[in-house]
Amino acid sequence: MKKALLLLALTVATFTATAQIESGLRSGFTLSGSFNSMSKIPDAKSSIGWRVGYALEYNLSEHFYVGSGIVQTVKGLGKMEGLSIGIKYYYLQVPLNIGGRVALNRQDTYLFGQAGPYVSYAVSTSKYDIFGYGRIAGEKFDWGFGAKAGVEFGDLQVHIGYDLGMANVWKYALD
């Protein structure tokens, strides 16, 4: 029950603090939780991870912007049925998003959404031999598409997001 509540808190509420810069460029630090799953390995459980980094937004107008930055993210595999092993790898990820925002009131409160591709590179990888399943090895490069939506309160953003990896990051080979 505690894991479910923690997962809900990390998945539903993520925070990004930003600082306004006169040229239309906004930057700040981002910290969020993540929920990772792997559908290719039978009996694999999902895992909880995190991401931390630096975010940039360039405002094209009051309602449209381009967002990017660099974050360190944890991707992994939770424990498997009957085994007490959990696998986590650390990636540096760079998204490139197009976003939009709509004012909810005159007090700098906005509803926003953004989407776009990302690329990431593993700063740590390893291989695991799991009896009865084969070898699991993480790839260095990953790419995919991400999206997020939320509410911005002045310099604070609260959002939910989703990343859909397109690369086969976790090679699963029967020996």
CSV table of N, CA and C in Angstrom, one decimal:
chain,number,residue,atom,x,y,z
A,1,MET,N,0.8,-1.2,0.0
A,1,MET,CA,0.0,0.0,0.0
A,1,MET,C,0.9,1.3,0.0
A,2,LYS,N,2.0,1.2,0.8
A,2,LYS,CA,2.9,2.4,0.8
A,2,LYS,C,3.5,2.6,-0.5
A,3,LYS,N,3.9,1.5,-1.3
A,3,LYS,CA,4.5,1.7,-2.6
A,3,LYS,C,3.5,2.3,-3.6
A,4,ALA,N,2.2,1.9,-3.5
A,4,ALA,CA,1.2,2.4,-4.3
A,4,ALA,C,1.0,3.9,-4.1
A,5,LEU,N,1.0,4.3,-2.9
A,5,LEU,CA,0.8,5.7,-2.6
A,5,LEU,C,2.0,6.5,-3.1
A,6,LEU,N,3.2,6.0,-2.9
A,6,LEU,CA,4.4,6.7,-3.3
A,6,LEU,C,4.4,6.8,-4.8
A,7,LEU,N,4.0,5.7,-5.5
A,7,LEU,CA,4.0,5.7,-6.9
A,7,LEU,C,3.0,6.7,-7.4
A,8,LEU,N,1.8,6.7,-6.8
A,8,LEU,CA,0.8,7.7,-7.2
A,8,LEU,C,1.3,9.1,-7.1
A,9,ALA,N,2.0,9.4,-6.0
A,9,ALA,CA,2.5,10.8,-5.7
A,9,ALA,C,3.6,11.1,-6.7
A,10,LEU,N,4.5,10.2,-7.1
A,10,LEU,CA,5.5,10.4,-8.0
A,10,LEU,C,5.0,10.5,-9.5
A,11,THR,N,4.0,9.8,-9.8
A,11,THR,CA,3.5,9.8,-11.2
A,11,THR,C,2.6,11.0,-11.4
A,12,VAL,N,1.8,11.3,-10.5
A,12,VAL,CA,0.8,12.3,-10.7
A,12,VAL,C,1.3,13.7,-10.5
A,13,ALA,N,2.2,13.9,-9.6
A,13,ALA,CA,2.7,15.3,-9.3
A,13,ALA,C,4.2,15.4,-9.5
A,14,THR,N,4.6,16.1,-10.5
A,14,THR,CA,6.0,16.4,-10.6
A,14,THR,C,6.2,17.9,-10.7
A,15,PHE,N,7.3,18.4,-10.2
A,15,PHE,CA,7.4,19.8,-10.1
A,15,PHE,C,8.6,20.4,-10.9
A,16,THR,N,8.4,21.5,-11.5
A,16,THR,CA,9.5,22.2,-12.2
A,16,THR,C,9.5,23.6,-11.8
A,17,ALA,N,10.6,24.1,-11.2
A,17,ALA,CA,10.8,25.5,-10.8
A,17,ALA,C,11.5,26.2,-12.0
A,18,THR,N,11.0,27.3,-12.3
A,18,THR,CA,11.6,28.1,-13.4
A,18,THR,C,11.9,29.5,-13.0
A,19,ALA,N,12.8,30.2,-13.8
A,19,ALA,CA,13.0,31.6,-13.5
A,19,ALA,C,12.8,32.3,-14.8
A,20,GLN,N,12.1,33.4,-14.8
A,20,GLN,CA,11.9,34.2,-16.0
A,20,GLN,C,13.1,35.0,-16.4
A,21,ILE,N,13.4,35.0,-17.7
A,21,ILE,CA,14.5,35.7,-18.3
A,21,ILE,C,13.9,36.7,-19.3
A,22,GLU,N,14.4,37.9,-19.4
A,22,GLU,CA,13.8,39.0,-20.2
A,22,GLU,C,13.6,38.6,-21.7
A,23,SER,N,14.5,37.9,-22.2
A,23,SER,CA,14.5,37.6,-23.7
A,23,SER,C,13.5,36.6,-24.1
A,24,GLY,N,12.7,36.1,-23.2
A,24,GLY,CA,11.7,35.1,-23.6
A,24,GLY,C,12.2,33.7,-23.3
A,25,LEU,N,13.4,33.6,-22.8
A,25,LEU,CA,14.0,32.3,-22.4
A,25,LEU,C,13.7,32.1,-20.9
A,26,ARG,N,13.1,30.9,-20.6
A,26,ARG,CA,12.9,30.5,-19.2
A,26,ARG,C,13.8,29.3,-18.9
A,27,SER,N,14.4,29.3,-17.8
A,27,SER,CA,15.2,28.1,-17.4
A,27,SER,C,15.0,27.8,-16.0
A,28,GLY,N,15.3,26.6,-15.6
A,28,GLY,CA,15.2,26.2,-14.2
A,28,GLY,C,15.5,24.7,-14.0
A,29,PHE,N,15.4,24.3,-12.8
A,29,PHE,CA,15.7,22.9,-12.4
A,29,PHE,C,14.4,22.1,-12.4
A,30,THR,N,14.5,20.9,-12.7
A,30,THR,CA,13.3,20.0,-12.7
A,30,THR,C,13.7,18.7,-11.9
A,31,LEU,N,12.7,18.3,-11.2
A,31,LEU,CA,12.8,17.1,-10.4
A,31,LEU,C,11.4,16.4,-10.5
A,32,SER,N,11.4,15.1,-10.8
A,32,SER,CA,10.2,14.4,-10.9
A,32,SER,C,10.4,12.9,-10.6
A,33,GLY,N,9.3,12.2,-10.4
A,33,GLY,CA,9.4,10.8,-10.2
A,33,GLY,C,8.9,10.1,-11.5
A,34,SER,N,9.3,8.8,-11.7
A,34,SER,CA,8.9,8.1,-12.9
A,34,SER,C,8.5,6.7,-12.5
A,35,PHE,N,7.8,6.1,-13.4
A,35,PHE,CA,7.3,4.7,-13.2
A,35,PHE,C,7.7,4.0,-14.5
A,36,ASN,N,8.5,3.0,-14.4
A,36,ASN,CA,9.1,2.3,-15.5
A,36,ASN,C,8.5,0.9,-15.6
A,37,SER,N,8.2,0.4,-16.8
A,37,SER,CA,7.7,-0.9,-17.0
A,37,SER,C,8.4,-1.5,-18.2
A,38,MET,N,8.4,-2.9,-18.3
A,38,MET,CA,9.0,-3.6,-19.4
A,38,MET,C,8.1,-4.7,-19.8
A,39,SER,N,7.5,-4.6,-20.9
A,39,SER,CA,6.5,-5.6,-21.3
A,39,SER,C,7.1,-6.9,-22.0
A,40,LYS,N,8.4,-6.9,-22.4
A,40,LYS,CA,8.9,-8.0,-23.1
A,40,LYS,C,9.4,-9.2,-22.2
A,41,ILE,N,9.6,-9.0,-20.9
A,41,ILE,CA,10.1,-10.0,-20.1
A,41,ILE,C,8.9,-10.5,-19.2
A,42,PRO,N,8.6,-11.8,-19.3
A,42,PRO,CA,7.5,-12.3,-18.5
A,42,PRO,C,7.8,-12.2,-17.0
A,43,ASP,N,6.8,-11.9,-16.2
A,43,ASP,CA,6.8,-11.8,-14.7
A,43,ASP,C,7.6,-10.6,-14.2
A,44,ALA,N,8.0,-9.7,-15.1
A,44,ALA,CA,8.8,-8.5,-14.6
A,44,ALA,C,7.8,-7.5,-14.0
A,45,LYS,N,8.2,-7.0,-12.9
A,45,LYS,CA,7.4,-6.0,-12.2
A,45,LYS,C,7.9,-4.6,-12.6
A,46,SER,N,7.1,-3.6,-12.5
A,46,SER,CA,7.4,-2.2,-12.8
A,46,SER,C,8.3,-1.7,-11.7
A,47,SER,N,9.1,-0.6,-12.0
A,47,SER,CA,9.9,0.0,-11.0
A,47,SER,C,9.7,1.5,-10.9
A,48,ILE,N,10.1,2.0,-9.8
A,48,ILE,CA,9.9,3.5,-9.5
A,48,ILE,C,11.3,4.1,-9.7
A,49,GLY,N,11.4,5.2,-10.5
A,49,GLY,CA,12.6,5.9,-10.7
A,49,GLY,C,12.5,7.4,-10.5
A,50,TRP,N,13.4,8.1,-11.0
A,50,TRP,CA,13.4,9.6,-10.8
A,50,TRP,C,14.1,10.2,-12.0
A,51,ARG,N,13.9,11.5,-12.1
A,51,ARG,CA,14.6,12.3,-13.1
A,51,ARG,C,14.9,13.7,-12.5
A,52,VAL,N,16.1,14.2,-12.8
A,52,VAL,CA,16.5,15.5,-12.3
A,52,VAL,C,17.3,16.1,-13.4
A,53,GLY,N,17.2,17.4,-13.5
A,53,GLY,CA,18.0,18.1,-14.6
A,53,GLY,C,17.7,19.6,-14.7
A,54,TYR,N,18.0,20.1,-15.9
A,54,TYR,CA,17.9,21.5,-16.2
A,54,TYR,C,17.0,21.6,-17.4
A,55,ALA,N,15.9,22.5,-17.3
A,55,ALA,CA,14.9,22.7,-18.3
A,55,ALA,C,15.1,24.1,-18.9
A,56,LEU,N,14.8,24.1,-20.2
A,56,LEU,CA,14.8,25.4,-21.0
A,56,LEU,C,13.5,25.5,-21.7
A,57,GLU,N,13.0,26.7,-21.8
A,57,GLU,CA,11.8,27.0,-22.6
A,57,GLU,C,12.1,28.3,-23.3
A,58,TYR,N,11.8,28.4,-24.6
A,58,TYR,CA,11.9,29.6,-25.4
A,58,TYR,C,10.5,30.0,-25.8
A,59,ASN,N,10.0,31.1,-25.3
A,59,ASN,CA,8.7,31.5,-25.6
A,59,ASN,C,8.6,32.2,-27.0
A,60,LEU,N,7.9,31.5,-27.9
A,60,LEU,CA,7.7,32.1,-29.2
A,60,LEU,C,6.6,33.2,-29.2
A,61,SER,N,5.7,33.0,-28.3
A,61,SER,CA,4.6,34.0,-28.1
A,61,SER,C,4.1,33.8,-26.7
A,62,GLU,N,3.0,34.5,-26.3
A,62,GLU,CA,2.4,34.2,-25.0
A,62,GLU,C,1.9,32.8,-24.8
A,63,HIS,N,1.5,32.2,-26.0
A,63,HIS,CA,0.8,30.9,-25.9
A,63,HIS,C,1.6,29.7,-26.4
A,64,PHE,N,2.7,30.0,-27.1
A,64,PHE,CA,3.5,28.9,-27.7
A,64,PHE,C,5.0,29.0,-27.3
A,65,TYR,N,5.6,27.8,-27.1
A,65,TYR,CA,7.0,27.8,-26.8
A,65,TYR,C,7.7,26.5,-27.3
A,66,VAL,N,9.0,26.5,-27.3
A,66,VAL,CA,9.8,25.3,-27.6
A,66,VAL,C,10.5,25.0,-26.3
A,67,GLY,N,10.5,23.7,-25.9
A,67,GLY,CA,11.1,23.3,-24.6
A,67,GLY,C,12.2,22.2,-24.8
A,68,SER,N,13.2,22.3,-24.1
A,68,SER,CA,14.3,21.3,-24.1
A,68,SER,C,15.0,21.3,-22.8
A,69,GLY,N,16.2,20.8,-22.7
A,69,GLY,CA,17.0,20.7,-21.5
A,69,GLY,C,17.8,19.4,-21.5
A,70,ILE,N,18.3,19.1,-20.3
A,70,ILE,CA,19.0,17.8,-20.2
A,70,ILE,C,18.6,17.3,-18.8
A,71,VAL,N,18.2,16.0,-18.7
A,71,VAL,CA,17.9,15.4,-17.4
A,71,VAL,C,18.6,14.1,-17.3
A,72,GLN,N,18.9,13.8,-16.0
A,72,GLN,CA,19.4,12.4,-15.8
A,72,GLN,C,18.1,11.6,-15.3
A,73,THR,N,17.9,10.5,-15.9
A,73,THR,CA,16.7,9.7,-15.6
A,73,THR,C,17.1,8.3,-15.3
A,74,VAL,N,16.3,7.6,-14.5
A,74,VAL,CA,16.6,6.2,-14.1
A,74,VAL,C,15.5,5.4,-14.9
A,75,LYS,N,16.0,4.5,-15.7
A,75,LYS,CA,15.1,3.5,-16.3
A,75,LYS,C,15.4,2.2,-15.8
A,76,GLY,N,14.5,1.3,-15.7
A,76,GLY,CA,14.8,0.0,-15.1
A,76,GLY,C,13.7,-1.0,-15.1
A,77,LEU,N,14.0,-2.1,-14.5
A,77,LEU,CA,13.2,-3.2,-14.4
A,77,LEU,C,13.0,-3.5,-13.0
A,78,GLY,N,11.8,-3.7,-12.5
A,78,GLY,CA,11.5,-4.0,-11.1
A,78,GLY,C,11.9,-5.5,-10.9
A,79,LYS,N,11.6,-5.9,-9.7
A,79,LYS,CA,11.9,-7.3,-9.3
A,79,LYS,C,11.1,-8.3,-10.2
A,80,MET,N,11.6,-9.4,-10.4
A,80,MET,CA,11.0,-10.5,-11.2
A,80,MET,C,10.4,-11.5,-10.2
A,81,GLU,N,9.4,-12.2,-10.6
A,81,GLU,CA,8.7,-13.2,-9.8
A,81,GLU,C,9.8,-14.3,-9.5
A,82,GLY,N,9.9,-14.5,-8.2
A,82,GLY,CA,10.9,-15.5,-7.7
A,82,GLY,C,12.3,-15.1,-7.6
A,83,LEU,N,12.6,-13.9,-8.1
A,83,LEU,CA,14.0,-13.4,-8.0
A,83,LEU,C,14.0,-12.1,-7.3
A,84,SER,N,15.1,-11.8,-6.6
A,84,SER,CA,15.2,-10.6,-5.8
A,84,SER,C,16.1,-9.6,-6.5
A,85,ILE,N,16.1,-9.6,-7.8
A,85,ILE,CA,17.0,-8.7,-8.6
A,85,ILE,C,16.1,-7.6,-9.2
A,86,GLY,N,16.7,-6.4,-9.1
A,86,GLY,CA,16.1,-5.2,-9.7
A,86,GLY,C,17.2,-4.5,-10.5
A,87,ILE,N,16.8,-4.1,-11.8
A,87,ILE,CA,17.8,-3.5,-12.7
A,87,ILE,C,17.5,-2.1,-12.9
A,88,LYS,N,18.5,-1.2,-12.7
A,88,LYS,CA,18.3,0.2,-13.0
A,88,LYS,C,19.5,0.8,-13.7
A,89,TYR,N,19.2,1.5,-14.8
A,89,TYR,CA,20.3,2.2,-15.5
A,89,TYR,C,20.0,3.7,-15.5
A,90,TYR,N,21.1,4.4,-15.7
A,90,TYR,CA,21.0,5.9,-15.6
A,90,TYR,C,21.3,6.5,-17.0
A,91,TYR,N,20.4,7.3,-17.5
A,91,TYR,CA,20.5,7.9,-18.8
A,91,TYR,C,20.5,9.4,-18.7
A,92,LEU,N,21.3,10.0,-19.6
A,92,LEU,CA,21.1,11.5,-19.8
A,92,LEU,C,20.2,11.6,-21.0
A,93,GLN,N,19.1,12.4,-20.8
A,93,GLN,CA,18.0,12.5,-21.8
A,93,GLN,C,17.8,13.9,-22.2
A,94,VAL,N,17.7,14.2,-23.5
A,94,VAL,CA,17.5,15.5,-24.1
A,94,VAL,C,16.2,15.5,-24.9
A,95,PRO,N,15.1,16.1,-24.4
A,95,PRO,CA,13.9,16.2,-25.1
A,95,PRO,C,13.9,17.5,-26.0
A,96,LEU,N,13.0,17.5,-27.0
A,96,LEU,CA,12.8,18.7,-27.9
A,96,LEU,C,11.3,18.7,-28.1
A,97,ASN,N,10.6,19.6,-27.3
A,97,ASN,CA,9.1,19.7,-27.3
A,97,ASN,C,8.6,21.0,-27.9
A,98,ILE,N,7.4,20.9,-28.4
A,98,ILE,CA,6.6,22.1,-28.8
A,98,ILE,C,5.5,22.1,-27.8
A,99,GLY,N,5.3,23.3,-27.2
A,99,GLY,CA,4.3,23.4,-26.2
A,99,GLY,C,3.4,24.6,-26.4
A,100,GLY,N,2.3,24.6,-25.6
A,100,GLY,CA,1.3,25.6,-25.7
A,100,GLY,C,0.7,25.9,-24.3
A,101,ARG,N,0.3,27.1,-24.0
A,101,ARG,CA,-0.3,27.4,-22.7
A,101,ARG,C,-1.5,28.4,-22.9
A,102,VAL,N,-2.4,28.2,-22.0
A,102,VAL,CA,-3.6,29.0,-22.0
A,102,VAL,C,-3.8,29.6,-20.6
A,103,ALA,N,-4.0,30.9,-20.5
A,103,ALA,CA,-4.1,31.6,-19.2
A,103,ALA,C,-5.4,31.1,-18.5
A,104,LEU,N,-5.4,30.8,-17.2
A,104,LEU,CA,-6.6,30.4,-16.5
A,104,LEU,C,-7.1,31.6,-15.7
A,105,ASN,N,-6.2,32.6,-15.4
A,105,ASN,CA,-6.6,33.8,-14.7
A,105,ASN,C,-5.6,34.9,-14.9
A,106,ARG,N,-5.7,36.0,-14.3
A,106,ARG,CA,-4.7,37.1,-14.5
A,106,ARG,C,-3.6,37.0,-13.5
A,107,GLN,N,-3.5,36.0,-12.7
A,107,GLN,CA,-2.4,35.9,-11.7
A,107,GLN,C,-1.3,34.9,-12.1
A,108,ASP,N,-1.0,34.8,-13.4
A,108,ASP,CA,0.1,34.0,-13.9
A,108,ASP,C,-0.2,32.5,-13.6
A,109,THR,N,-1.4,32.1,-13.8
A,109,THR,CA,-1.8,30.7,-13.7
A,109,THR,C,-2.2,30.2,-15.1
A,110,TYR,N,-1.5,29.2,-15.6
A,110,TYR,CA,-1.7,28.7,-17.0
A,110,TYR,C,-1.9,27.2,-17.0
A,111,LEU,N,-2.7,26.7,-17.9
A,111,LEU,CA,-2.8,25.3,-18.3
A,111,LEU,C,-1.9,25.1,-19.5
A,112,PHE,N,-1.0,24.1,-19.4
A,112,PHE,CA,0.0,23.9,-20.5
A,112,PHE,C,0.1,22.5,-20.9
A,113,GLY,N,0.6,22.2,-22.1
A,113,GLY,CA,0.9,20.9,-22.6
A,113,GLY,C,2.0,21.0,-23.6
A,114,GLN,N,2.8,19.9,-23.7
A,114,GLN,CA,3.9,19.9,-24.6
A,114,GLN,C,4.2,18.4,-25.1
A,115,ALA,N,4.7,18.3,-26.2
A,115,ALA,CA,5.0,17.0,-26.8
A,115,ALA,C,6.2,17.1,-27.8
A,116,GLY,N,6.9,15.9,-27.9
A,116,GLY,CA,8.0,15.9,-28.9
A,116,GLY,C,8.9,14.7,-28.7
A,117,PRO,N,9.9,14.6,-29.5
A,117,PRO,CA,10.8,13.5,-29.4
A,117,PRO,C,11.9,13.7,-28.3
A,118,TYR,N,12.6,12.6,-27.9
A,118,TYR,CA,13.7,12.7,-27.1
A,118,TYR,C,14.8,11.7,-27.5
A,119,VAL,N,16.0,12.0,-27.1
A,119,VAL,CA,17.1,11.0,-27.3
A,119,VAL,C,17.8,10.9,-25.9
A,120,SER,N,18.4,9.7,-25.7
A,120,SER,CA,19.1,9.6,-24.4
A,120,SER,C,20.3,8.6,-24.6
A,121,TYR,N,21.2,8.8,-23.7
A,121,TYR,CA,22.4,8.0,-23.7
A,121,TYR,C,22.7,7.5,-22.3
A,122,ALA,N,23.0,6.2,-22.2
A,122,ALA,CA,23.2,5.6,-20.9
A,122,ALA,C,24.6,5.9,-20.4
A,123,VAL,N,24.7,6.4,-19.2
A,123,VAL,CA,26.0,6.7,-18.5
A,123,VAL,C,26.4,5.5,-17.7
A,124,SER,N,25.5,4.5,-17.5
A,124,SER,CA,25.9,3.3,-16.9
A,124,SER,C,25.0,2.1,-17.5
A,125,THR,N,25.7,1.0,-17.8
A,125,THR,CA,25.0,-0.2,-18.3
A,125,THR,C,25.7,-1.4,-17.7
A,126,SER,N,25.0,-2.5,-17.8
A,126,SER,CA,25.6,-3.8,-17.4
A,126,SER,C,24.7,-4.9,-18.0
A,127,LYS,N,25.2,-6.1,-17.8
A,127,LYS,CA,24.5,-7.3,-18.3
A,127,LYS,C,24.2,-8.2,-17.1
A,128,TYR,N,23.0,-8.8,-17.2
A,128,TYR,CA,22.6,-9.8,-16.1
A,128,TYR,C,22.2,-11.1,-16.8
A,129,ASP,N,22.8,-12.2,-16.2
A,129,ASP,CA,22.3,-13.5,-16.6
A,129,ASP,C,21.3,-14.0,-15.6
A,130,ILE,N,20.1,-14.3,-16.1
A,130,ILE,CA,19.1,-14.7,-15.1
A,130,ILE,C,18.7,-16.1,-15.5
A,131,PHE,N,18.9,-17.0,-14.6
A,131,PHE,CA,18.6,-18.4,-14.9
A,131,PHE,C,17.1,-18.6,-15.3
A,132,GLY,N,16.9,-19.3,-16.4
A,132,GLY,CA,15.6,-19.6,-16.8
A,132,GLY,C,15.0,-18.5,-17.8
A,133,TYR,N,15.7,-17.3,-17.8
A,133,TYR,CA,15.2,-16.3,-18.7
A,133,TYR,C,16.2,-15.9,-19.8
A,134,GLY,N,17.5,-16.0,-19.5
A,134,GLY,CA,18.5,-15.7,-20.5
A,134,GLY,C,19.3,-14.4,-20.0
A,135,ARG,N,19.9,-13.7,-20.9
A,135,ARG,CA,20.7,-12.5,-20.6
A,135,ARG,C,19.9,-11.3,-20.9
A,136,ILE,N,19.9,-10.3,-20.0
A,136,ILE,CA,19.3,-9.0,-20.2
A,136,ILE,C,20.4,-8.0,-20.2
A,137,ALA,N,20.5,-7.2,-21.3
A,137,ALA,CA,21.6,-6.2,-21.4
A,137,ALA,C,21.0,-4.9,-21.9
A,138,GLY,N,21.4,-3.8,-21.3
A,138,GLY,CA,20.9,-2.5,-21.6
A,138,GLY,C,21.6,-1.9,-22.8
A,139,GLU,N,20.9,-1.2,-23.6
A,139,GLU,CA,21.6,-0.5,-24.7
A,139,GLU,C,22.0,0.9,-24.3
A,140,LYS,N,23.0,1.4,-25.0
A,140,LYS,CA,23.4,2.8,-24.6
A,140,LYS,C,22.5,3.9,-25.1
A,141,PHE,N,22.0,3.7,-26.3
A,141,PHE,CA,21.1,4.8,-26.9
A,141,PHE,C,19.7,4.4,-26.8
A,142,ASP,N,18.9,5.4,-26.5
A,142,ASP,CA,17.4,5.3,-26.5
A,142,ASP,C,16.8,6.5,-27.2
A,143,TRP,N,15.6,6.3,-27.7
A,143,TRP,CA,14.9,7.4,-28.3
A,143,TRP,C,13.4,7.1,-28.2
A,144,GLY,N,12.6,8.1,-28.3
A,144,GLY,CA,11.2,8.0,-28.2
A,144,GLY,C,10.5,9.3,-28.3
A,145,PHE,N,9.2,9.3,-27.8
A,145,PHE,CA,8.4,10.4,-27.8
A,145,PHE,C,7.8,10.7,-26.4
A,146,GLY,N,7.7,11.9,-26.0
A,146,GLY,CA,7.2,12.2,-24.7
A,146,GLY,C,6.2,13.3,-24.8
A,147,ALA,N,5.3,13.4,-23.7
A,147,ALA,CA,4.3,14.4,-23.6
A,147,ALA,C,4.0,14.7,-22.2
A,148,LYS,N,3.6,15.9,-21.9
A,148,LYS,CA,3.2,16.2,-20.5
A,148,LYS,C,2.2,17.3,-20.6
A,149,ALA,N,1.4,17.4,-19.5
A,149,ALA,CA,0.4,18.4,-19.4
A,149,ALA,C,0.2,18.8,-17.9
A,150,GLY,N,-0.1,20.0,-17.6
A,150,GLY,CA,-0.2,20.4,-16.3
A,150,GLY,C,-0.7,21.9,-16.1
A,151,VAL,N,-0.4,22.3,-14.9
A,151,VAL,CA,-0.8,23.7,-14.5
A,151,VAL,C,0.5,24.4,-14.0
A,152,GLU,N,0.6,25.7,-14.5
A,152,GLU,CA,1.8,26.5,-14.1
A,152,GLU,C,1.3,27.6,-13.1
A,153,PHE,N,1.9,27.7,-12.0
A,153,PHE,CA,1.6,28.7,-11.0
A,153,PHE,C,2.8,29.6,-10.8
A,154,GLY,N,2.8,30.7,-11.6
A,154,GLY,CA,4.0,31.6,-11.6
A,154,GLY,C,5.2,30.8,-12.0
A,155,ASP,N,6.2,30.6,-11.1
A,155,ASP,CA,7.4,29.9,-11.4
A,155,ASP,C,7.4,28.4,-11.1
A,156,LEU,N,6.3,27.8,-10.8
A,156,LEU,CA,6.2,26.4,-10.4
A,156,LEU,C,5.2,25.7,-11.3
A,157,GLN,N,5.7,24.6,-11.9
A,157,GLN,CA,4.8,23.8,-12.7
A,157,GLN,C,4.5,22.4,-12.0
A,158,VAL,N,3.3,22.0,-12.1
A,158,VAL,CA,2.8,20.7,-11.6
A,158,VAL,C,2.3,20.0,-12.8
A,159,HIS,N,2.8,18.8,-13.2
A,159,HIS,CA,2.4,18.2,-14.4
A,159,HIS,C,2.4,16.6,-14.3
A,160,ILE,N,1.8,16.0,-15.2
A,160,ILE,CA,1.9,14.6,-15.4
A,160,ILE,C,2.5,14.4,-16.9
A,161,GLY,N,3.2,13.3,-17.0
A,161,GLY,CA,3.8,13.1,-18.3
A,161,GLY,C,4.0,11.6,-18.7
A,162,TYR,N,4.3,11.4,-19.9
A,162,TYR,CA,4.5,10.0,-20.4
A,162,TYR,C,5.6,10.0,-21.4
A,163,ASP,N,6.5,9.1,-21.3
A,163,ASP,CA,7.6,8.8,-22.3
A,163,ASP,C,7.3,7.4,-22.9
A,164,LEU,N,7.3,7.4,-24.3
A,164,LEU,CA,7.1,6.1,-25.0
A,164,LEU,C,8.4,5.8,-25.7
A,165,GLY,N,9.2,4.9,-25.1
A,165,GLY,CA,10.5,4.5,-25.8
A,165,GLY,C,10.3,3.7,-27.0
A,166,MET,N,11.0,4.1,-28.1
A,166,MET,CA,10.9,3.4,-29.3
A,166,MET,C,12.0,2.4,-29.6
A,167,ALA,N,13.1,2.6,-28.9
A,167,ALA,CA,14.2,1.6,-29.1
A,167,ALA,C,14.1,0.4,-28.2
A,168,ASN,N,14.7,-0.7,-28.6
A,168,ASN,CA,14.7,-1.9,-27.8
A,168,ASN,C,15.8,-1.7,-26.8
A,169,VAL,N,15.6,-1.0,-25.7
A,169,VAL,CA,16.6,-0.7,-24.7
A,169,VAL,C,17.1,-2.0,-24.0
A,170,TRP,N,16.2,-2.8,-23.6
A,170,TRP,CA,16.5,-4.0,-22.9
A,170,TRP,C,16.5,-5.2,-23.8
A,171,LYS,N,17.7,-5.6,-24.2
A,171,LYS,CA,17.8,-6.8,-25.1
A,171,LYS,C,17.6,-8.0,-24.2
A,172,TYR,N,16.8,-8.9,-24.6
A,172,TYR,CA,16.4,-10.1,-23.9
A,172,TYR,C,16.7,-11.3,-24.8
A,173,ALA,N,17.8,-12.0,-24.5
A,173,ALA,CA,18.2,-13.1,-25.4
A,173,ALA,C,18.2,-14.4,-24.6
A,174,LEU,N,17.6,-15.4,-25.2
A,174,LEU,CA,17.6,-16.7,-24.6
A,174,LEU,C,18.9,-17.4,-25.0
A,175,ASP,N,19.7,-17.9,-24.0
A,175,ASP,CA,20.9,-18.6,-24.2
A,175,ASP,C,20.7,-20.0,-24.5
